[in-house]
XYZ file of C-alpha atoms in Angstrom:
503
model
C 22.823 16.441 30.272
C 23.578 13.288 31.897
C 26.282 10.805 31.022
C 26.085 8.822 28.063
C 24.679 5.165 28.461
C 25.742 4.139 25.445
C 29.137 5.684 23.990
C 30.547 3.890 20.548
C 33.739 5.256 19.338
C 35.244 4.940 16.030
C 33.243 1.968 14.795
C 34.442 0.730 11.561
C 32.998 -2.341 9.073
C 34.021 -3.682 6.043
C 32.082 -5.331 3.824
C 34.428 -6.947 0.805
C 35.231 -3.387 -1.010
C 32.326 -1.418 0.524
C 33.332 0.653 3.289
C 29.647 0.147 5.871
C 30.605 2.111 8.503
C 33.906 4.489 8.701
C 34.999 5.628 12.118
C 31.512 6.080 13.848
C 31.032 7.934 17.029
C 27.876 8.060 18.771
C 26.568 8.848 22.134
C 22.894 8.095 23.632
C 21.414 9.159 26.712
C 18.853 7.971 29.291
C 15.296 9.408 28.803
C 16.177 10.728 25.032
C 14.867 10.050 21.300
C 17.800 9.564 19.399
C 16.942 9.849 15.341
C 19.115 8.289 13.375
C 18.790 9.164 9.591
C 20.661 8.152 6.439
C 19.520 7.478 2.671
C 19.618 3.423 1.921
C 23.188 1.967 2.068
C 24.191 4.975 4.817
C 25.319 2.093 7.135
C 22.172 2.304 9.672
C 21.396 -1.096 9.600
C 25.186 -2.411 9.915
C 25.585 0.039 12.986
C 21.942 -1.973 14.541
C 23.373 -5.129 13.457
C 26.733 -4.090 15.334
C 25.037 -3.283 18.332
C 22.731 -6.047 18.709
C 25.463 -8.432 18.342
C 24.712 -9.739 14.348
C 27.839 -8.607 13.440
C 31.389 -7.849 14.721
C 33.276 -4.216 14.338
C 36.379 -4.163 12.530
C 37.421 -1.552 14.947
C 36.303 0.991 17.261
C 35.114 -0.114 20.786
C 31.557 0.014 22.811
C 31.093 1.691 26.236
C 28.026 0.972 28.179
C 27.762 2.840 31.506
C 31.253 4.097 31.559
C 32.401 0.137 30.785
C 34.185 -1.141 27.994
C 31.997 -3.917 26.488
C 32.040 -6.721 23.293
C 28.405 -7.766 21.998
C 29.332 -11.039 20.651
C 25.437 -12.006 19.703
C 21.982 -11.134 20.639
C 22.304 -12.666 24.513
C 25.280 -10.061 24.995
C 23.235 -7.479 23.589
C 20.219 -8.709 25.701
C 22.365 -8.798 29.327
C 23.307 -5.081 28.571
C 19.935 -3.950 28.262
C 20.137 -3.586 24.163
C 16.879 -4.295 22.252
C 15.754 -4.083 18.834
C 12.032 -3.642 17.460
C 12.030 -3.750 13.353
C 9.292 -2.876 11.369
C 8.211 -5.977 10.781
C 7.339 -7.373 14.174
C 8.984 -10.804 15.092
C 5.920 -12.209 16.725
C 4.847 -16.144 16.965
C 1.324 -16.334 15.951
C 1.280 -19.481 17.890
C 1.691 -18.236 20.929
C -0.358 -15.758 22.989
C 0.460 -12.683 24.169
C 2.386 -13.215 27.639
C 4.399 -16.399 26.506
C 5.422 -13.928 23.388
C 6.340 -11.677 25.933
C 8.426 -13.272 28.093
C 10.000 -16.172 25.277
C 13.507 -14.388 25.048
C 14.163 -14.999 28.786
C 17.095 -17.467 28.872
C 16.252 -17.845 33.444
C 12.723 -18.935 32.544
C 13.044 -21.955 34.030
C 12.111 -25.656 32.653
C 8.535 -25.777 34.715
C 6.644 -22.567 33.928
C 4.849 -20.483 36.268
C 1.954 -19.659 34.695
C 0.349 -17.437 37.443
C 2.947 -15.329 38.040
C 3.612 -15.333 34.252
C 0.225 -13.667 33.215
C 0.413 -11.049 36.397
C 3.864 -9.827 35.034
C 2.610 -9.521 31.280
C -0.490 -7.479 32.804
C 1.846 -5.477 34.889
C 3.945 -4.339 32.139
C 1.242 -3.927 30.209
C -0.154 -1.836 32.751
C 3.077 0.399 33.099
C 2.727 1.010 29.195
C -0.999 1.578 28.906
C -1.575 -0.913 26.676
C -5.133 -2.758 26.952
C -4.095 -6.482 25.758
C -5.927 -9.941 27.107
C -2.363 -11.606 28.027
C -3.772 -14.826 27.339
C -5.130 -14.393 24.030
C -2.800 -15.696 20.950
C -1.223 -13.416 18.719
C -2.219 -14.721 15.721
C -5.079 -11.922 15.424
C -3.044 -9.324 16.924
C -2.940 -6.078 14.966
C 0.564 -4.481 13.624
C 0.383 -1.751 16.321
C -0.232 -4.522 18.761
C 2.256 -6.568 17.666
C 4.834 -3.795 18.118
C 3.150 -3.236 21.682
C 3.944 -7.181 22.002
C 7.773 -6.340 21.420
C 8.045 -3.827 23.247
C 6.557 -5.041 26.208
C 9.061 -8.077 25.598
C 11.838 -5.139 25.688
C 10.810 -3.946 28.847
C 10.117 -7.401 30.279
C 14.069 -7.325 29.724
C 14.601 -4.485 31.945
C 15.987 -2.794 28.136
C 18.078 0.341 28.597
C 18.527 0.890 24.976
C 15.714 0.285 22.765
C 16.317 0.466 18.919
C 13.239 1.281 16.428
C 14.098 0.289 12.942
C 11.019 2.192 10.838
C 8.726 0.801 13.217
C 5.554 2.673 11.528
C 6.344 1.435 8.093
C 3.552 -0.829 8.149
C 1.127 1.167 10.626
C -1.301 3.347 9.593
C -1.738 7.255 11.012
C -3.757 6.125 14.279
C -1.228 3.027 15.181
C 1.325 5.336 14.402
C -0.208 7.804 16.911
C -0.575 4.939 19.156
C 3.271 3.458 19.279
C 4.329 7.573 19.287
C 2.466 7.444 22.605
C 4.683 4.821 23.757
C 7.934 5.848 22.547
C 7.041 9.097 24.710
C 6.360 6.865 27.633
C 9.668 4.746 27.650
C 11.519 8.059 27.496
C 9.707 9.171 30.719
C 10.815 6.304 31.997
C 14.319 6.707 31.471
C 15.047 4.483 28.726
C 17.497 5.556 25.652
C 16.307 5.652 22.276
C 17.400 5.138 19.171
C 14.674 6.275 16.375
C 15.476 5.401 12.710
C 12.975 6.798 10.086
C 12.867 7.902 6.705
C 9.805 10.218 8.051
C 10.542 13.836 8.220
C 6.717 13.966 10.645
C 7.926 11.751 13.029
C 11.619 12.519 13.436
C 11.056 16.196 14.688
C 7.561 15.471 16.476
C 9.477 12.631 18.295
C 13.789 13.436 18.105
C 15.736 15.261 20.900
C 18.742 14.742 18.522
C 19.077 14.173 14.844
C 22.156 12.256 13.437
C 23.037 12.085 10.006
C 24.867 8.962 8.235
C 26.193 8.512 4.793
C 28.392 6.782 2.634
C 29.013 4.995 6.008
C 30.544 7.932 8.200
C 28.650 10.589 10.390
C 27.850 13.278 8.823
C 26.353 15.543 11.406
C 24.914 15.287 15.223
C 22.715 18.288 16.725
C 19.606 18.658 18.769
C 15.966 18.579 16.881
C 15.346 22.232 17.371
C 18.818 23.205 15.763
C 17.995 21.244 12.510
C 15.444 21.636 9.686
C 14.206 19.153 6.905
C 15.934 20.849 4.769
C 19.489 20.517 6.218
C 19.100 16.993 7.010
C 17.971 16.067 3.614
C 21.210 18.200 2.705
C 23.316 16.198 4.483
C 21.941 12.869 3.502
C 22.406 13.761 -0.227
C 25.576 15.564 0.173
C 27.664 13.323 -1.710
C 28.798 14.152 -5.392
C 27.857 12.123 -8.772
C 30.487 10.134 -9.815
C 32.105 11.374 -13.235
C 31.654 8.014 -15.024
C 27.745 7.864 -14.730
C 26.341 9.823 -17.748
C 23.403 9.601 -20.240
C 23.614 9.729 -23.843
C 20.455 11.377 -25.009
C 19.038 9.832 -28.261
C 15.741 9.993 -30.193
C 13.033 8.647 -28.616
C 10.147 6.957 -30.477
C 6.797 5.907 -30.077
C 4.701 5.423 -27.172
C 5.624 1.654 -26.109
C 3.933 1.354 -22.380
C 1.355 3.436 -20.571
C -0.315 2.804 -17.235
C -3.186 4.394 -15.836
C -4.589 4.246 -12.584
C -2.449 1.340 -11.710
C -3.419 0.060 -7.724
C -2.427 -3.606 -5.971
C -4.679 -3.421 -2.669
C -2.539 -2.493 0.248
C 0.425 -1.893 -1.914
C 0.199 0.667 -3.921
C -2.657 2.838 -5.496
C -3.239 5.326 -8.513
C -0.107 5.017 -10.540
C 0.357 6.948 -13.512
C 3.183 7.218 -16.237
C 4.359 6.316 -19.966
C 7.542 5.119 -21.495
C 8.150 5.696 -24.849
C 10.651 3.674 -27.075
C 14.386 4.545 -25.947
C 13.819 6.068 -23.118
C 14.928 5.152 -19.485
C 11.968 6.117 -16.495
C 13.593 6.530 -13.689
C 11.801 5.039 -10.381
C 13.196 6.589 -6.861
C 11.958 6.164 -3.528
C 12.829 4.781 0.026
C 12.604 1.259 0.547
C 8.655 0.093 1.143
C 7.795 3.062 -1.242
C 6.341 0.391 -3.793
C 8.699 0.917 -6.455
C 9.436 -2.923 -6.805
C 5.991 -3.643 -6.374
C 5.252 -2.026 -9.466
C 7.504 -3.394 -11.770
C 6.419 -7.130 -10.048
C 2.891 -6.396 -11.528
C 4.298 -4.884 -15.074
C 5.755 -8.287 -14.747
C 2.520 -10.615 -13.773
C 4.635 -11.895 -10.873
C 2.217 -10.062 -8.127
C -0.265 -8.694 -10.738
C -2.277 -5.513 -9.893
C -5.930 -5.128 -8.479
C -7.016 -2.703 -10.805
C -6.415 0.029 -13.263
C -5.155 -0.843 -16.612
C -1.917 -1.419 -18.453
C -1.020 -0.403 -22.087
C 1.417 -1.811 -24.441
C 2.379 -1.302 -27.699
C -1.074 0.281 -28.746
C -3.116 -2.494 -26.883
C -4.828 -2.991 -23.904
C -3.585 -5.958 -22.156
C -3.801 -7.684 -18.540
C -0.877 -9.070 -17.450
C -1.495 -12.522 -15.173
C 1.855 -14.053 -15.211
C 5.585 -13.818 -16.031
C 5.139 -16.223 -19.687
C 2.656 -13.591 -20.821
C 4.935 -10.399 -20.078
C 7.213 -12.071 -21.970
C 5.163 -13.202 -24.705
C 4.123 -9.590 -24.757
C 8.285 -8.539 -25.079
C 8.668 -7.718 -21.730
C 11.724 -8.754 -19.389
C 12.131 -8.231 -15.503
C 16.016 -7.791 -14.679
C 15.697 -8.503 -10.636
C 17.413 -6.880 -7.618
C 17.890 -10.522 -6.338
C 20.644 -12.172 -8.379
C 21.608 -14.701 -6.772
C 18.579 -15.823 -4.743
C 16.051 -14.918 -8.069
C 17.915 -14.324 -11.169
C 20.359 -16.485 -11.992
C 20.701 -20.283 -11.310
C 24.523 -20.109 -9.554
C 25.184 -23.766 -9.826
C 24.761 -23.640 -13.909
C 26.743 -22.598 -16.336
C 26.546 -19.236 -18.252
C 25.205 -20.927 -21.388
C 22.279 -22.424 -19.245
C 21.396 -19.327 -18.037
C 21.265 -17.044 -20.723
C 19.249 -19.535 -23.065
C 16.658 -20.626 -19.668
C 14.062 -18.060 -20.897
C 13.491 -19.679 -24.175
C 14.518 -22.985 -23.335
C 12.126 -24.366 -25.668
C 13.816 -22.684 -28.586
C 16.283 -24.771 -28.170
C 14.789 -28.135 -28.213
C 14.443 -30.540 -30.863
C 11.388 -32.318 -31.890
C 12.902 -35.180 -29.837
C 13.357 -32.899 -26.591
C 16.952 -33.141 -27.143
C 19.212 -29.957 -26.529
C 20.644 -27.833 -29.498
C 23.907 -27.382 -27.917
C 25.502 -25.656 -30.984
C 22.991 -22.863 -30.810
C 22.502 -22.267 -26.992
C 26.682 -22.191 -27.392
C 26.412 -19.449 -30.174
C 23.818 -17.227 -28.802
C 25.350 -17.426 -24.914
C 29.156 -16.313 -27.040
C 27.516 -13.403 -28.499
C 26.094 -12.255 -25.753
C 29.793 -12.835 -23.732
C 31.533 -10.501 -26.533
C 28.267 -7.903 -26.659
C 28.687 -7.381 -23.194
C 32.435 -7.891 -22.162
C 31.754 -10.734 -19.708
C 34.844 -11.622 -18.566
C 35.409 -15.425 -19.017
C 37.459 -17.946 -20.992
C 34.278 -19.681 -21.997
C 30.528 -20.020 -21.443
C 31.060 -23.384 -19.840
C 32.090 -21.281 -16.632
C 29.706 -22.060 -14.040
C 28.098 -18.503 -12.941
C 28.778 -18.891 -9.078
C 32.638 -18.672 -9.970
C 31.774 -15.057 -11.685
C 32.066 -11.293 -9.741
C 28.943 -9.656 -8.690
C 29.724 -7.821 -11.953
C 30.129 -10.630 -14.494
C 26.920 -12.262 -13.159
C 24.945 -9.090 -13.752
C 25.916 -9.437 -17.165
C 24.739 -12.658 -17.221
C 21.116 -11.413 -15.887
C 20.939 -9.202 -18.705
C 21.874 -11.465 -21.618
C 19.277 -13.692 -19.907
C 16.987 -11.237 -20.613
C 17.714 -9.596 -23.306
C 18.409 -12.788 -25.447
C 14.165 -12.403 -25.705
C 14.744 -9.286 -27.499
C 12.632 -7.046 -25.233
C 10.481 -4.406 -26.259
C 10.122 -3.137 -22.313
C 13.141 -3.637 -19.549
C 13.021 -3.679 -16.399
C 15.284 -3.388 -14.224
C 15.492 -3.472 -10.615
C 18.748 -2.109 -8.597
C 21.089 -2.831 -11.923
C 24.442 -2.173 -10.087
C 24.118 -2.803 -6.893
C 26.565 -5.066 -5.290
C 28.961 -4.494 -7.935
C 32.374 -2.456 -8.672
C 32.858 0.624 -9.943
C 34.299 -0.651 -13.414
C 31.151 -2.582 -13.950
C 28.739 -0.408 -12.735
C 30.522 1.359 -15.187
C 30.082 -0.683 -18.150
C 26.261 -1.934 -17.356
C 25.976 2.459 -17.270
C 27.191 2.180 -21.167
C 24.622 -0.874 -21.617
C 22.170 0.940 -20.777
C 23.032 3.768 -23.454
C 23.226 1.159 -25.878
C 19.502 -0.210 -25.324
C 18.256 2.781 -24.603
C 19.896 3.600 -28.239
C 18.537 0.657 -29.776
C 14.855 1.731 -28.860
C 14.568 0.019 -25.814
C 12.043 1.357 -23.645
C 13.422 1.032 -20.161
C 12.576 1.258 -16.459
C 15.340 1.747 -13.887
C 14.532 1.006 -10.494
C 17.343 2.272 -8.061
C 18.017 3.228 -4.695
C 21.147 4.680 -5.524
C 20.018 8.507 -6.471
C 22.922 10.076 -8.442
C 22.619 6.845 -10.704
C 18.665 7.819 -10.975
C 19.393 11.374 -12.071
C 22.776 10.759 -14.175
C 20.824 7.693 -16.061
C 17.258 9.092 -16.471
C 15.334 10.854 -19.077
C 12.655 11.181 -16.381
C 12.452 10.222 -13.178
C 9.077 8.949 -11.157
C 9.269 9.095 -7.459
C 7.152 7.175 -5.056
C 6.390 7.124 -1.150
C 4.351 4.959 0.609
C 2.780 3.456 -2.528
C 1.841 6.647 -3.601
C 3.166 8.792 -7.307
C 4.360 12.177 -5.414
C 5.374 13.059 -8.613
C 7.405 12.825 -12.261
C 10.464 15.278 -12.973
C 12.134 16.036 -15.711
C 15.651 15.003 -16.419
C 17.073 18.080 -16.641
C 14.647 20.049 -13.432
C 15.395 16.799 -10.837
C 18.081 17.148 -8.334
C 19.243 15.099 -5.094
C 17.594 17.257 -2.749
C 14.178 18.058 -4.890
C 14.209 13.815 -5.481
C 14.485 13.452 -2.132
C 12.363 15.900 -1.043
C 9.642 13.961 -2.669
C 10.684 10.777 -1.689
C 10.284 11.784 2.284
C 6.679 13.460 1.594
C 8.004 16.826 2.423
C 6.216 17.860 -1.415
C 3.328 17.058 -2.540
C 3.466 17.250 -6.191
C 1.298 16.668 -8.970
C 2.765 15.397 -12.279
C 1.824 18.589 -13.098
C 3.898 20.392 -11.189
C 6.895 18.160 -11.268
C 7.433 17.132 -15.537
């Protein structure tokens, strides 16, 4: 094999207390598909970001063609040959195809050449076998065309390096086919690769090497025909559960939500499962499996197409946020800060937001005394740590603040929770204690959803646990039958199973 292009050598980052990346070595070669794979949080992004110049390394050092090198930003990464294609494509719909092509070029020039312009779009183009009118705007490009647009804007930048961040997240099977076509052409033509997908398919139809993050270190690095499924889904689950995640099991009661047939166009489609009182429902998946998507329409904040909802005995249709909660329903978001909680207000404000008008008089005037006496039951119920309710929430940990979120919430007394990523972003201690909240409501006769990417919370936490791909229900397991590599198994579309076969 030849020499490396690339080399990176003991990269380390450091997020706060979260440990991104931990002493990373990589190499990547001319005229290879380098997979990259890792569950959510395994650091793949933050080694990207490092690359491209978003962020800085703590440590460790970059060689490109036997030279030491700092990417300081994207025009660092840009003079070395390093691009980046995401899966969703950065494209201005304003523009047509050739000045999309060709807007990254810092030499342009202040007078454009528009001849020569259009004859080097066609050209590379040409060299790609993509059939695209140059001049036409992108505004009614296709997805796969749109990735054809960055790529060509790669190439355009005589790239050397090309990343692919799930590029076929959002294509279907013959735009996939179509953008495998060219990822087989660039390596012809000598250029590096670096292929990160959470599809099994395409990783061994398209990988000459596999690599294997988690927890933020490198787990393993062999060529395609060495490695199975299997062992990479192995070693990107290999970690152990943590001893203070566990599930109190209590009785569970009557049948408090079931959804049939449950399909938002282009999102998701045919989803099928009950929750009965005190019990948590477990929803795993990778990222763009729909898993948020469905507790958004539980919610009414992106309500579903068709199909049909059930709660509490009755047939309802859920059109908006007031009327899930009307109904007893309460949405615990993933997005705290941006969507949750209102950081500049205190943590009496935001607990008693929800029912606001509870807490008017006649006159419109604030009850202060009761906002004050619900919002300090709710700080002693749940431990949030804080001299007084006045405290304004931004000044809280990640942890505290989740508490907050809940109280929020739960101060409706909900007969359905949802909640989406409950601990992420937050210590160990807390995660701890919101673990032991969750017993508690679950105790109570709750009936809850958890939505989580982290999968030894999933199976420590659930009664049952519904996995999803793609917008598709591959299947619900059992608390007791689920394990890492059986979840994720699913989760990559290596099983197809019917709820059948999985409860």
């Amino acid at each position: 094999m030849t020499k490396p292009i690339l080399s990176i050598q003991d990269i380390s980052k450091r997020f706060g207390s979260t440990q991104a990346l931990d002493s990373v070595s990589l190499d990547f070669y001319p005229g290879e598909v380098h997979a990259l794979l890792g569950e959510n949080g395994a650091g793949k992004s933050t080694l990207i970001k490092i690359l491209t110049g978003i962020y800085q390394a703590d440590s460790g050092s970059i060689t490109f063609e036997d030279r030491p090198i700092v990417v300081r930003n994207s025009f660092d990464a840009q003079g070395h040959g390093i691009a980046a294609i995401h899966q969703e494509p950065m494209i201005f719909p304003d523009l047509n195809v050739a000045e999309n092509i060709f807007i990254s070029h810092r030499n342009r020039g202040q007078i454009v050449n528009w001849r020569k312009m259009y004859a080097d779009a066609e050209e590379i183009l040409s060299r790609l076998d993509i059939s695209l009118d140059v001049r036409s705007p992108a505004l009614g490009l296709t997805l796969a065309s749109q990735q054809a647009v960055e790529i060509a804007k790669a190439i355009s930048l005589d790239v050397k390096v090309l990343i692919m961040d799930e590029p076929t997240a959002s294509l279907s099977a013959h735009e996939s086919e179509q953008l495998f076509k060219l990822v087989r052409s660039l390596r012809q033509q000598g250029v590096s690769i670096v292929y990160i997908s959470h599809r099994m398919e395409e990783v061994f139809a398209l990988g000459d090497r596999v690599s294997v993050l988690r927890d933020g270190k490198l787990i393993s690095t062999a060529p395609a025909s060495e490695v199975t499924p299997e062992a990479a889904i192995s070693d990107m689950v290999g970690r152990q559960l943590g001893d203070t995640i566990t599930r109190t099991d209590n009785e569970r009661g009557e049948t408090r939500l079931v959804v049939s047939n449950l399909t938002k166009n282009n999102v998701f489609k045919d989803v099928n499962f009950e929750v009965k009182a005190g019990e948590v429902l477990g929803f795993a998946g990778l990222v763009g499996s729909g898993r948020t998507d469905v507790g958004l329409a539980l919610f009414g904040i992106a309500p579903a197409d068709s199909g049909s909802i059930a709660f509490a005995g009755e047939t309802v249709n859920i059109r908006s946020p007031q009327q899930a909660v009307g109904l007893g329903i309460a949405y615990v978001t993933e997005d705290r800060r941006g969507l949750g909680l209102s950081m500049p207000m205190s943590i009496q404000s935001n607990i008693t937001l929800p029912l606001l008008q509870k807490y008017l008089t006649r006159l419109g005037l604030l009850k202060t005394n009761d906002e004050r006496d619900t919002a300090e039951s709710f700080r002693k119920r749940l431990n949030i740590r804080t001299p007084n309710v006045d405290t304004v929430v931004g000044n809280l940990s990640g942890g505290n603040q989740q508490k907050v979120m809940l109280s929020k919430w739960l101060n409706i007394k909900p007969k359905l929770l949802i909640l989406d990523e409950p601990t992420r972003g937050i210590d160990v201690g807390a995660k701890a204690e919101v673990h032991q909240i969750i017993n508690e409501l679950a105790a109570e006769g709750i009936a809850i959803i958890m939505i989580s990417s982290d999968l030894p919370e999933v199976l420590a936490m659930s009664d049952r646990i519904l996995v999803m791909r793609e917008g598709r229900q591959m299947g619900i397991f059992s608390g007791e039958s689920a394990s890492q590599e059986s979840v994720m198994t699913a989760a990559m579309g290596q099983a197809n199973l019917s709820l059948g076969e999985a409860v």
